[in-house]
Short mmCIF file of C-alpha atoms and ligand atoms in Angstrom, two decimals:
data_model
loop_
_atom_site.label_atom_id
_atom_site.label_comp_id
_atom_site.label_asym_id
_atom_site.label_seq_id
_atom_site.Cartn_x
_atom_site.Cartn_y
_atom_site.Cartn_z
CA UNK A 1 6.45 -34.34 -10.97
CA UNK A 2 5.61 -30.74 -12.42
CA UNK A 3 7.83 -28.11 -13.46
CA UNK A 4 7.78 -25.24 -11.30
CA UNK A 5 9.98 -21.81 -11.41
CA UNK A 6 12.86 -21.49 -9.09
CA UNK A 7 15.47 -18.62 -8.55
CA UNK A 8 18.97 -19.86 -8.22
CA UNK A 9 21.42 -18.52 -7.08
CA UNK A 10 25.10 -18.96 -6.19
CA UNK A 11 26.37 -16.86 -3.75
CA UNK A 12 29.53 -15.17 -2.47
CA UNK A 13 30.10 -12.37 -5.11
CA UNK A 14 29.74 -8.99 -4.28
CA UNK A 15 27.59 -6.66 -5.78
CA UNK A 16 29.21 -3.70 -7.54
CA UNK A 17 28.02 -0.90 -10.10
CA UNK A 18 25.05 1.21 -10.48
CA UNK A 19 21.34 1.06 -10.33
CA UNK A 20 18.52 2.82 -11.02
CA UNK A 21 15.52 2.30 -8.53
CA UNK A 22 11.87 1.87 -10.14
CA UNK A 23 9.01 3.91 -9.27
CA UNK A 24 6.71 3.04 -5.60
CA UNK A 25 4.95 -0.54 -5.38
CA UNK A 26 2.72 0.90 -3.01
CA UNK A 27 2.62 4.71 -4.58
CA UNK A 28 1.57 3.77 -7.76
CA UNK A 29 -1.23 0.94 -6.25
CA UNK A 30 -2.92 4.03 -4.45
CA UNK A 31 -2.16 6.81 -7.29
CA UNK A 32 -3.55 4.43 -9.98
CA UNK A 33 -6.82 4.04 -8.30
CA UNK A 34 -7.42 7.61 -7.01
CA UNK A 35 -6.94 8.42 -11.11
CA UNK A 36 -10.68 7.28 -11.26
CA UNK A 37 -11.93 10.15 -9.45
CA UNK A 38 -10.84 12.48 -12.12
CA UNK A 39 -13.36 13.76 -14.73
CA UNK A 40 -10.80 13.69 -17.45
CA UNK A 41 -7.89 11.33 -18.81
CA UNK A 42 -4.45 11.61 -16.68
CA UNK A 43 -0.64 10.33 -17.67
CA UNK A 44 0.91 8.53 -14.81
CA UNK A 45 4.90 8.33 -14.90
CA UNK A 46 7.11 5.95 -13.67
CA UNK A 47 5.03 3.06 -13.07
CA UNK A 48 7.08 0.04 -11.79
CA UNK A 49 6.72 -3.06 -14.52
CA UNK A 50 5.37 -5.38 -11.79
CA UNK A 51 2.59 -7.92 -11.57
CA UNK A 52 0.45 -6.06 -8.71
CA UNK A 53 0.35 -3.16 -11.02
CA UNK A 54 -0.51 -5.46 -14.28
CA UNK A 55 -3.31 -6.66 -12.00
CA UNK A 56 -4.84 -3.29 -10.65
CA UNK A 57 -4.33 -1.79 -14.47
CA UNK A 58 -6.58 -4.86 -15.54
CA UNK A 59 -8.80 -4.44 -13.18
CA UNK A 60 -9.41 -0.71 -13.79
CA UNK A 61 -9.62 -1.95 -18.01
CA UNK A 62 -12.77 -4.08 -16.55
CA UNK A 63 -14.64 -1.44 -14.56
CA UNK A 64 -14.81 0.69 -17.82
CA UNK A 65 -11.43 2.83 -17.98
CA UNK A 66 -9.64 3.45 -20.92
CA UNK A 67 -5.66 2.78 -20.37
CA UNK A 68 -2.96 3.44 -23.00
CA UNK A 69 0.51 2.27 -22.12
CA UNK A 70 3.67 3.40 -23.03
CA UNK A 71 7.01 1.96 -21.36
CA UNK A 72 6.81 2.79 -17.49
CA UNK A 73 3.79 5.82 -17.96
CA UNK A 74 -0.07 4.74 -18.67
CA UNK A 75 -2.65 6.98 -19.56
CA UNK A 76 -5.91 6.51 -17.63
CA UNK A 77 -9.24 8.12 -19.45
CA UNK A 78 -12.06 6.94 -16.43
CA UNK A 79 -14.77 9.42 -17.73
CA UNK A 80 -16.70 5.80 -18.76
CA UNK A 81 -16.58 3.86 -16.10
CA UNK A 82 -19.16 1.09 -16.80
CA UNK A 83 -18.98 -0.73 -13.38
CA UNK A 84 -18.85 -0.26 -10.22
CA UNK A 85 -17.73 -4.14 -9.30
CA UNK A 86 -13.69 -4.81 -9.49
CA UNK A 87 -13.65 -8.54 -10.29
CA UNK A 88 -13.67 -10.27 -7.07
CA UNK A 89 -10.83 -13.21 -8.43
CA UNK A 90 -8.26 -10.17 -9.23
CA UNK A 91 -9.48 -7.85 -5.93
CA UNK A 92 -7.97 -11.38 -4.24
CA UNK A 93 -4.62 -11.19 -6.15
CA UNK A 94 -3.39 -7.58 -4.17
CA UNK A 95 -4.03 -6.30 -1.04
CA UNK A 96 -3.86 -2.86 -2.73
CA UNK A 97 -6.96 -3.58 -4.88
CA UNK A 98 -9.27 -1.99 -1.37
CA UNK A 99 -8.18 1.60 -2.65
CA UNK A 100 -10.73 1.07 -5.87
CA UNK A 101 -13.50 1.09 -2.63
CA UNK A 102 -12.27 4.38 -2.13
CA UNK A 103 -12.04 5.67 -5.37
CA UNK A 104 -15.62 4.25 -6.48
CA UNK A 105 -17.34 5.45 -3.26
CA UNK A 106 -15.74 9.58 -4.06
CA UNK A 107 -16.38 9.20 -7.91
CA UNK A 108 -19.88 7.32 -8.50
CA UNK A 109 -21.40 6.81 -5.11
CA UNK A 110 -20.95 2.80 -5.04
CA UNK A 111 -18.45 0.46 -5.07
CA UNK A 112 -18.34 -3.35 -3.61
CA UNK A 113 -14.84 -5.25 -2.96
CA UNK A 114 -13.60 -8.74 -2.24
CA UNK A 115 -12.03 -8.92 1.55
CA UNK A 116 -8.63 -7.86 -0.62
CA UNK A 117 -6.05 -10.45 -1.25
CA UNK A 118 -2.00 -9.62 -0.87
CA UNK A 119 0.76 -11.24 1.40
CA UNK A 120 0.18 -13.48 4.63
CA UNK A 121 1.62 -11.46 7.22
CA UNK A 122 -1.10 -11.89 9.50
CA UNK A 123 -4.58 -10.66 10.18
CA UNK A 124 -4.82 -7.30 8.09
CA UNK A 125 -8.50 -6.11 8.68
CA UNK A 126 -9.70 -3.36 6.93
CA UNK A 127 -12.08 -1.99 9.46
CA UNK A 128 -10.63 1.54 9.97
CA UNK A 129 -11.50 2.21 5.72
CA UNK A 130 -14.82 1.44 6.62
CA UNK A 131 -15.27 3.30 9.50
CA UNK A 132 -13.84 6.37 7.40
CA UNK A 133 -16.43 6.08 4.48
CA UNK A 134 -19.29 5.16 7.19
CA UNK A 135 -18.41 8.30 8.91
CA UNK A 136 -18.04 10.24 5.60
CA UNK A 137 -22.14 9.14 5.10
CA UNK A 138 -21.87 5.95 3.22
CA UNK A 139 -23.87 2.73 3.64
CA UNK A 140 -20.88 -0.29 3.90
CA UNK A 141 -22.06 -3.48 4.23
CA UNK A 142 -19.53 -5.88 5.38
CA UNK A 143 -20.97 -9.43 4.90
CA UNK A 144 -19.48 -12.85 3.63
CA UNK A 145 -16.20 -11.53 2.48
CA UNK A 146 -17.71 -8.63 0.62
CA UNK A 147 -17.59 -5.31 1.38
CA UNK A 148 -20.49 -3.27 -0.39
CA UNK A 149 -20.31 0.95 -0.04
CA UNK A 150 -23.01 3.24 -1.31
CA UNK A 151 -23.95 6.35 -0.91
CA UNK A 152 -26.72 9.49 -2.79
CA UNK A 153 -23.52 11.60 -1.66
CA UNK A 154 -20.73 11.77 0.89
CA UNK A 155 -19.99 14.46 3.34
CA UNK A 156 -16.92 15.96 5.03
CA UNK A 157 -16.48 15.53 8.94
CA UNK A 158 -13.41 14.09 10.97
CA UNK A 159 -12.20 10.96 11.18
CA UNK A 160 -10.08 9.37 14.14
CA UNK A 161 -8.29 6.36 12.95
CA UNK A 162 -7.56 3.99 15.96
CA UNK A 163 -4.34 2.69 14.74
CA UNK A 164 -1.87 4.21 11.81
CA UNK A 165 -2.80 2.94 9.03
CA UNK A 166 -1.30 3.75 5.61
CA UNK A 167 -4.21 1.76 3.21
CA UNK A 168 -7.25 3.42 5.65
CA UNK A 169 -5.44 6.99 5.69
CA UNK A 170 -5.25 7.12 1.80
CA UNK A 171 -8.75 5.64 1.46
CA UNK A 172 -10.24 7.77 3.24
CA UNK A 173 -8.37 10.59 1.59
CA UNK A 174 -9.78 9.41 -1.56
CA UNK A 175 -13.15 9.36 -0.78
CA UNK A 176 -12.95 12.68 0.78
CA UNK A 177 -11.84 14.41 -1.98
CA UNK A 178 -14.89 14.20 -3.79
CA UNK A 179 -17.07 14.95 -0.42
CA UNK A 180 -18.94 17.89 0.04
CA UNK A 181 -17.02 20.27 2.33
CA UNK A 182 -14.12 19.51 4.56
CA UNK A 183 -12.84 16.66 6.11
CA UNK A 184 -9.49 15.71 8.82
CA UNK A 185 -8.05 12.54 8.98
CA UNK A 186 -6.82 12.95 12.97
CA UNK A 187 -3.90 10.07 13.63
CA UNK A 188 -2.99 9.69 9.89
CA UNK A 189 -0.60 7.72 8.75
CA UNK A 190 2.85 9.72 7.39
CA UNK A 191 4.67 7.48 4.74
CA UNK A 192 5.92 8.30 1.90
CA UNK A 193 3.06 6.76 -0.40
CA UNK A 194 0.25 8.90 1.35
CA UNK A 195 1.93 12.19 0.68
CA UNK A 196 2.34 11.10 -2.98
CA UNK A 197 -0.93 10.15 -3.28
CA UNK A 198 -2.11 13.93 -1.94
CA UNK A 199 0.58 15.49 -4.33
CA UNK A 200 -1.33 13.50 -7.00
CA UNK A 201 -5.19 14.23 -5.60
CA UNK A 202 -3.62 18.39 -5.93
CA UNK A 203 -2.54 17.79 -9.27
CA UNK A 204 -5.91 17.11 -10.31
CA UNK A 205 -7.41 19.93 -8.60
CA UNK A 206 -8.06 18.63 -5.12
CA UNK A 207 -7.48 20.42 -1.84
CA UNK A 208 -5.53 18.27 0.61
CA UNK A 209 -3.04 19.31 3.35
CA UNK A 210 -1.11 18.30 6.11
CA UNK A 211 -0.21 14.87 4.81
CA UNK A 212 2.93 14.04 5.91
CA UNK A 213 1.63 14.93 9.49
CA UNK A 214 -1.02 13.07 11.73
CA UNK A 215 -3.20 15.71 10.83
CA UNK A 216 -4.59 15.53 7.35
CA UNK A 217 -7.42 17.91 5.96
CA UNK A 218 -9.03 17.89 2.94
CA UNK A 219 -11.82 20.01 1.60
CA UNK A 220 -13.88 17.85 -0.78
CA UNK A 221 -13.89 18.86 -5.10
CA UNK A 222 -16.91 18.70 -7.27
CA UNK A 223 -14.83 18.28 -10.28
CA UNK A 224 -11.42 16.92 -10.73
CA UNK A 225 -8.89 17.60 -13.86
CA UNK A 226 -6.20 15.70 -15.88
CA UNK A 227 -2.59 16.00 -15.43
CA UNK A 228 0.80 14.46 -15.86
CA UNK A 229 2.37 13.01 -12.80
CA UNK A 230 5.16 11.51 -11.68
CA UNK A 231 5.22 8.49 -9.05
CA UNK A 232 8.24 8.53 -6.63
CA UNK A 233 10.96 5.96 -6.38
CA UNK A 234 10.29 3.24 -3.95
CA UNK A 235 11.20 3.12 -0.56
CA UNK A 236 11.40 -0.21 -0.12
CA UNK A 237 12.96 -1.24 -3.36
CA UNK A 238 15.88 1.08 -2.51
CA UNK A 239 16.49 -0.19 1.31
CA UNK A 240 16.08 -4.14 -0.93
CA UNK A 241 19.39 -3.17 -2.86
CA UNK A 242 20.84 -0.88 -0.70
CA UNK A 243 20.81 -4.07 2.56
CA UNK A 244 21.97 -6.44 -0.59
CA UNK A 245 24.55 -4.47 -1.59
CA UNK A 246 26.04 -4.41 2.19
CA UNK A 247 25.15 -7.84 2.55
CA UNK A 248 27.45 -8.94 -0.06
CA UNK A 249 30.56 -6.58 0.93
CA UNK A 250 29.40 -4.78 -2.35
CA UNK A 251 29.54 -1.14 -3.42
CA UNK A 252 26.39 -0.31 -5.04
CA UNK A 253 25.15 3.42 -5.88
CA UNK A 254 21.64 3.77 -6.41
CA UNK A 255 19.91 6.41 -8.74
CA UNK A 256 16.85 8.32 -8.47
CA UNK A 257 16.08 7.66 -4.67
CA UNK A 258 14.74 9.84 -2.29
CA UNK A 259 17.47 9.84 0.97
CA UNK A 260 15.46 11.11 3.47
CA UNK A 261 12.67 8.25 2.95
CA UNK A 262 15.58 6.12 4.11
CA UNK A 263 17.03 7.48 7.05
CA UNK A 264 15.74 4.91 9.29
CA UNK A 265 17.65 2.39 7.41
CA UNK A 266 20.87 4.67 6.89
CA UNK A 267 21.08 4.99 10.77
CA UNK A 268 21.18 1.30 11.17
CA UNK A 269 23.63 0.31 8.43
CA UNK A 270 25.97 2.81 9.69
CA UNK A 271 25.61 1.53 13.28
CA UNK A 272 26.23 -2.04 11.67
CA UNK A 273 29.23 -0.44 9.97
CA UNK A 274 28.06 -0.08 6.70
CA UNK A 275 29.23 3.20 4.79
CA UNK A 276 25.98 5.07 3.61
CA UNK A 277 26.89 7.95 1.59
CA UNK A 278 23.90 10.38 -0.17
CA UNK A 279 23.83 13.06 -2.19
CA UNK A 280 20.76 14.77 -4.23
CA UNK A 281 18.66 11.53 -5.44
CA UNK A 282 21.46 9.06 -4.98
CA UNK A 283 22.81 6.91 -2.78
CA UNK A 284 25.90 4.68 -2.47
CA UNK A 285 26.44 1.44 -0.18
CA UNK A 286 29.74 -0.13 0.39
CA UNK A 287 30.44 -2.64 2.84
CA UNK A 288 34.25 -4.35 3.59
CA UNK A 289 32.28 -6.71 6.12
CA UNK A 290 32.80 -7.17 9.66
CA UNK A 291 29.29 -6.31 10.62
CA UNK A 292 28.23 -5.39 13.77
CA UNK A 293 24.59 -6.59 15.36
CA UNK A 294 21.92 -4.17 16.01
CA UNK A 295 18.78 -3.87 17.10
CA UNK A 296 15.11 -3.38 15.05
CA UNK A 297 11.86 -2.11 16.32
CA UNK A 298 9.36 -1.80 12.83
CA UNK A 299 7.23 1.60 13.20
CA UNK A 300 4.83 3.41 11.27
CA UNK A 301 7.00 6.63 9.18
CA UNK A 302 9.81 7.75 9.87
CA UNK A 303 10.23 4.68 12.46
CA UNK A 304 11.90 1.28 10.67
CA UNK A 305 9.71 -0.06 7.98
CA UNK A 306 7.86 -3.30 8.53
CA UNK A 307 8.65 -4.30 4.70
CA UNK A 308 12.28 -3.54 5.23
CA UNK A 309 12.15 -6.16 8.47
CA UNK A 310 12.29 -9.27 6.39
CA UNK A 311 15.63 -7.86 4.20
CA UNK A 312 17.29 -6.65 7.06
CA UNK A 313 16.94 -9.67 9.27
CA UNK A 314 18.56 -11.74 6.58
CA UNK A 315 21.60 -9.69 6.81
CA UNK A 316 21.82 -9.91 10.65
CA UNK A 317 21.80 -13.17 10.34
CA UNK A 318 25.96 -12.83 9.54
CA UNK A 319 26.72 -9.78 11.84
CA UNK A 320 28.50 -10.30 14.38
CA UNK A 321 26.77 -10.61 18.07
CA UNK A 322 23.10 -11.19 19.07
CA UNK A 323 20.41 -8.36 17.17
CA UNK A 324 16.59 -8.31 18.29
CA UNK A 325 14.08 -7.56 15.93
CA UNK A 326 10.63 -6.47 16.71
CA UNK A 327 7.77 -6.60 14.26
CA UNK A 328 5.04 -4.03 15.75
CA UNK A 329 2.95 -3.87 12.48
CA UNK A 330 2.31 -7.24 11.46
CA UNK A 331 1.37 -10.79 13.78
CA UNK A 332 3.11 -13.35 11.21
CA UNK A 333 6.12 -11.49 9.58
CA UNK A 334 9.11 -14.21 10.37
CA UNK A 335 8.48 -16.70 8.04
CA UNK A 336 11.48 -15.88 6.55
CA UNK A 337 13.51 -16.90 9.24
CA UNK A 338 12.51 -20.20 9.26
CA UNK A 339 13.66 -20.92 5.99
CA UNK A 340 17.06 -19.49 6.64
CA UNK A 341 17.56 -21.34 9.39
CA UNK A 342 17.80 -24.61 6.67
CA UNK A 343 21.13 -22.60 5.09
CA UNK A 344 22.48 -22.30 8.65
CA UNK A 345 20.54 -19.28 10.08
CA UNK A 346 20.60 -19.59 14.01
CA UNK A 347 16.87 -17.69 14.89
CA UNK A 348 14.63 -17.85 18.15
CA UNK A 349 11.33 -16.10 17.05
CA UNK A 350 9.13 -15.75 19.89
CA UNK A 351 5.39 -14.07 18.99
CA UNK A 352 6.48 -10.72 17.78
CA UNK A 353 10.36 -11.03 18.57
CA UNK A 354 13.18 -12.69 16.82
CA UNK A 355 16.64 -13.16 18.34
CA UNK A 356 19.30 -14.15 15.76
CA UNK A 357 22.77 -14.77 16.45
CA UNK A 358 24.91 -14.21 14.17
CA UNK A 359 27.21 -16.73 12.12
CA UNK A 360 30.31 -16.64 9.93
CA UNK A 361 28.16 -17.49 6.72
CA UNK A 362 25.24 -18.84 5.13
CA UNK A 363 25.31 -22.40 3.38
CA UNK A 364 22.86 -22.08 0.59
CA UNK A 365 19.73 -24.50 0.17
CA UNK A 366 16.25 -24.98 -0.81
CA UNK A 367 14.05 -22.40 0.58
CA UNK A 368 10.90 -21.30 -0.37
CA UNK A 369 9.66 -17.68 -0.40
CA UNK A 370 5.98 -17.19 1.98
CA UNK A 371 5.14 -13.81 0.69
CA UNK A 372 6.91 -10.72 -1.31
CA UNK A 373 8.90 -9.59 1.43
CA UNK A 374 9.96 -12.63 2.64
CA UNK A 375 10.81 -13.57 -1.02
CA UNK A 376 13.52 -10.56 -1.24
CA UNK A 377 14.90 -11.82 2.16
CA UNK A 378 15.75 -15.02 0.70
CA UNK A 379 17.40 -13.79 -2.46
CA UNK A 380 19.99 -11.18 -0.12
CA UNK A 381 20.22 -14.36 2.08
CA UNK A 382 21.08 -16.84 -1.16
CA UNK A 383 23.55 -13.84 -2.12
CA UNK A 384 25.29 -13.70 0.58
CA UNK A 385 25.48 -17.53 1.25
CA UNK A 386 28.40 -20.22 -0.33
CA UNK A 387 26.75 -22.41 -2.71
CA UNK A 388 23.56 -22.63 -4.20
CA UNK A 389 20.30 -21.39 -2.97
CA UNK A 390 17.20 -22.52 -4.89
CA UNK A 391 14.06 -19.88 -3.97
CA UNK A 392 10.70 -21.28 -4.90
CA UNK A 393 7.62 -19.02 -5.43
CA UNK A 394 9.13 -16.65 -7.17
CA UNK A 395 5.78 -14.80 -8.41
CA UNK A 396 5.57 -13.41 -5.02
CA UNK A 397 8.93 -11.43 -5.99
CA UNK A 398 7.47 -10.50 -9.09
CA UNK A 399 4.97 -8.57 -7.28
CA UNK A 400 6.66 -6.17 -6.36
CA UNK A 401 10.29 -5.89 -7.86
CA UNK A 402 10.73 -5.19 -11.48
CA UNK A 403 13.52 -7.97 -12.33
CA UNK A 404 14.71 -8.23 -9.67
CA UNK A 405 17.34 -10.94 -11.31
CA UNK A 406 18.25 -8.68 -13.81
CA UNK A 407 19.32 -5.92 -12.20
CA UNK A 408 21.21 -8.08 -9.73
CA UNK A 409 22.96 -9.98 -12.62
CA UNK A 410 23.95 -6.42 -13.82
CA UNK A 411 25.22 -5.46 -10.43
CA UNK A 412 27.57 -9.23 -10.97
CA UNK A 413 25.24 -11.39 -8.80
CA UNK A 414 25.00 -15.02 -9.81
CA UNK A 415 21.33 -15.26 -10.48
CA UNK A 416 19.07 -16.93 -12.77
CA UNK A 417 15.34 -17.92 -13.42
CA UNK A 418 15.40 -21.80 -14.17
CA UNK A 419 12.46 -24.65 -14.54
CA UNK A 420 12.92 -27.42 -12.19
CA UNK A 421 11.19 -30.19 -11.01
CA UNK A 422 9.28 -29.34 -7.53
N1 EPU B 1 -5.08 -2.19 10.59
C1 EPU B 1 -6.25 -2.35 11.29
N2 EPU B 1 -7.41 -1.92 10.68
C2 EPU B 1 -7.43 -1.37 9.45
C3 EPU B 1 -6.22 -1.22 8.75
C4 EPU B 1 -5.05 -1.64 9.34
O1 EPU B 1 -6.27 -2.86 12.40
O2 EPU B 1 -8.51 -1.01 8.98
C5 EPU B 1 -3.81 -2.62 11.22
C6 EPU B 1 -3.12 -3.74 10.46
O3 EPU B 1 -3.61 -5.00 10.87
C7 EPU B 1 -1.68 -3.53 10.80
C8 EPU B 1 -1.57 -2.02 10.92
O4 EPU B 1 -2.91 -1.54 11.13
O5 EPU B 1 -1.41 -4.10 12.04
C9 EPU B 1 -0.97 -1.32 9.73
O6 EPU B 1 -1.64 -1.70 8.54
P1 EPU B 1 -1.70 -0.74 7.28
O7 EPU B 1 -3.13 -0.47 7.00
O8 EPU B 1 -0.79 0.40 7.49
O9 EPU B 1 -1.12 -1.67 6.17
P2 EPU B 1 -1.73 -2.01 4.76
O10 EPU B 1 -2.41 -0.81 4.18
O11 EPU B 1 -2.47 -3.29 4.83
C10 EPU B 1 0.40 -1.21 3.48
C11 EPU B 1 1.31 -1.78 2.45
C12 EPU B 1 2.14 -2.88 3.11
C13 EPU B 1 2.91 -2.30 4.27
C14 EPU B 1 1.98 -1.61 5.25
C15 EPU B 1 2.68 -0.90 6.39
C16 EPU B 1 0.06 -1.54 0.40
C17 EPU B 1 -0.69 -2.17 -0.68
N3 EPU B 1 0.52 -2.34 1.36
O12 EPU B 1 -0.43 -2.28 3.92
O13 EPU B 1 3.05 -3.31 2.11
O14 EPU B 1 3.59 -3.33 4.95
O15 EPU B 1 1.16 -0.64 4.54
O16 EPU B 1 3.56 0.04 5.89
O17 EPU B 1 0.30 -0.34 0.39
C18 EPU B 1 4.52 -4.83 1.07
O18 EPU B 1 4.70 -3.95 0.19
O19 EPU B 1 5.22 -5.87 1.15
C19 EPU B 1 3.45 -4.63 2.04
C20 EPU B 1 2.99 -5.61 2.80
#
């Protein structure tokens, strides 16, 4: 039988001490591409030390762009891009590997993509990107899992996105800001990661505003310059430790967070009974137990984050009383649940709703992680849980947490990385 990598972990002790949270999964995906519209080399800060971003760095190094690392910053020089073709088996390894459409479409007119790869959650079609660059005068041909954009030169108009999306609203935005003349994004999406990326596009010269809002405008740049700039902390890594930390009765403070990308998650800890405390770029967590059950909806910004479903559920599954959780975004996001219901879980998922009841405790097991989210789910659930859990697929954590294990073993979780027979 082969040798396959497992997390184990052995659960019951409470997480205590500080942390400092890594720069945006997601941010630095959309900020890394959109650095190949500029005409000169740019420093990017921050980075997180995580596969996807190994992957879309590599992929960047193969379309022609010249990238110097150093720690957690890179420095991107795409004034020689020699292709206009991400390779396709890479494209498949990230679901953030579209915004390179984007980026090739605003900076040399063509660009042709993989359908993108990333975690099963359910169908995630891209059609709203291409109905941005269509309307922005490109050619897209969307045949046999390739997507194919060209254009002899895009121009501004407006764009009505039928749902809120956060991958079309950026990619758009990125194509845009090399247009000629003026374009608005009307029912943007407002996360975090798409006002970044327009702090970033400015930095460089561009003219965008209104992100943030469901409004964005942009008025299109000939020429872009180099800068320095700084990726913000993730959202999602910081609700990861801050639901772990109450999960395990803990008292965590994390460092270099941005509160007020987390208030949908503050308000529900405290209404669970969790003590959320914040101040400047930190937050602190502490939890004596006795949670109470609450209810989720998942919403585009500022509503409940879809990628913060997966974590949270795993902590109702010990609160006390019956909490519903609704997944609006995404068709196949519980996953999770049935693998905690092997360490004891009790879960009724119908379609897009999950009832869980709660229960005393967790007995830990072997579980195996279905995608990145679902991955850090598991690990708070193995936490909390007597006994061993043994998480298989760990590469899907590795996506998008920087070791993860690590920094939990610093904050005195009982975690390793181990080789064991499947
Ligand atoms: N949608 C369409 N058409 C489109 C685009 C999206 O119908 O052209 C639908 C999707 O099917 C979904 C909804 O719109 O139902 C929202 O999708 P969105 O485009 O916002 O998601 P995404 O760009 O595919 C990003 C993150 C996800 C995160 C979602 C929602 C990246 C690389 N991925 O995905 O992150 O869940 O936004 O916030 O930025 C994760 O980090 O674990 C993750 C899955």
């Amino acid at each position: 039988m082969p040798f396959v990598e497992k997390l184990v972990i052995h659960g019951g002790h409470p997480l205590r001490g500080d942390v400092q949270v890594r720069g945006g999964k997601n941010t630095s995906l959309a900020v890394l591409s959109a650095a190949l519209l500029c005409d000169e080399p740019v420093t990017l800060e921050n980075l997180p030390d995580i596969e996807d971003v190994h992957v879309l760095l590599e992929l960047m190094r193969r379309l022609g762009a010249r990238i110097q690392r150093s720690g957690r910053n890179a420095t991107i020089d795409p004034r020689q891009l020699t292709s206009h073709r991400p390779a396709p088996e890479l494209c498949r390894k990230l679901r953030g590997s579209y915004y390179l459409l984007g980026a090739l479409l605003g900076r040399v007119g063509e660009g042709a993509i993989p359908y993108p790869g990333g975690c099963e959650i359910g169908a995630r079609p891209i059609d709203q990107h291409i109905k941005g660059f269509r309307a922005l005068g490109a050619e897209v041909d969307d045949r046999y899992g390739m997507v194919e954009a060209r254009t002899t030169g895009l121009v501004g108009t407006e764009v009505f996105l039928d749902c809120v999306t956060v991958g079309g609203t950026i990619n758009v935005m990125l194509a845009a800001a090399r247009a000629q003349g003026n374009t608005m994004i009307f029912n943007a999406a407002k996360e975090p990661h798409v006002v970044d990326t327009a702090n970033f596009l400015n930095s460089m010269g561009a003219r965008v505003r209104g992100a943030g809002t469901d409004v964005i405008r942009i008025r299109g740049t000939q020429r872009l310059h180099g800068c320095t700039y700084t990726v913000i902390p993730d959202q999602i890594e910081t609700g990861t430790l801050m639901i772990a930390a109450a999960a395990t009765q803990g008292d965590v403070t994390l460092h270099g967070c941005i509160p007020a990308h987390m208030e949908a998650l503050s308000a529900k800890l405290l209404e669970m009974g969790v003590r959320v405390d914040e101040q400047d770029d930190v937050i602190r967590v502490r939890s004596l137990g006795g949670h109470r059950a609450v209810n989720i909806k998942t919403q585009a910004y500022p509503g409940f984050p879809t990628d913060l479903q997966q974590p949270m559920s795993a902590l109702l599954t010990t609160a006390s009383g019956t909490s519903t959780v609704v997944e609006t975004i995404f068709d196949k996001r519980f996953k999770h649940l049935d693998e905690m219901l092997r360490m004891g879980a009790r879960a009724h998922i119908s379609d897009r709703m999950a009832v869980i009841e709660g229960m005393p405790g967790l007995l830990g097991a072997p579980v195996y992680a279905s995608d990145l989210r679902a991955g850090a789910a598991l690990v708070i659930a193995g936490l909390m849980a007597s006994g061993d859990t043994e998480i298989g697929n760990p590469q899907y954590i590795d996506r998008g947490y920087e070791k993860l294990e690590e920094r939990l073993s610093a904050l005195g979780a009982q975690i390793r990385r181990v080789m064991m027979q499947e």
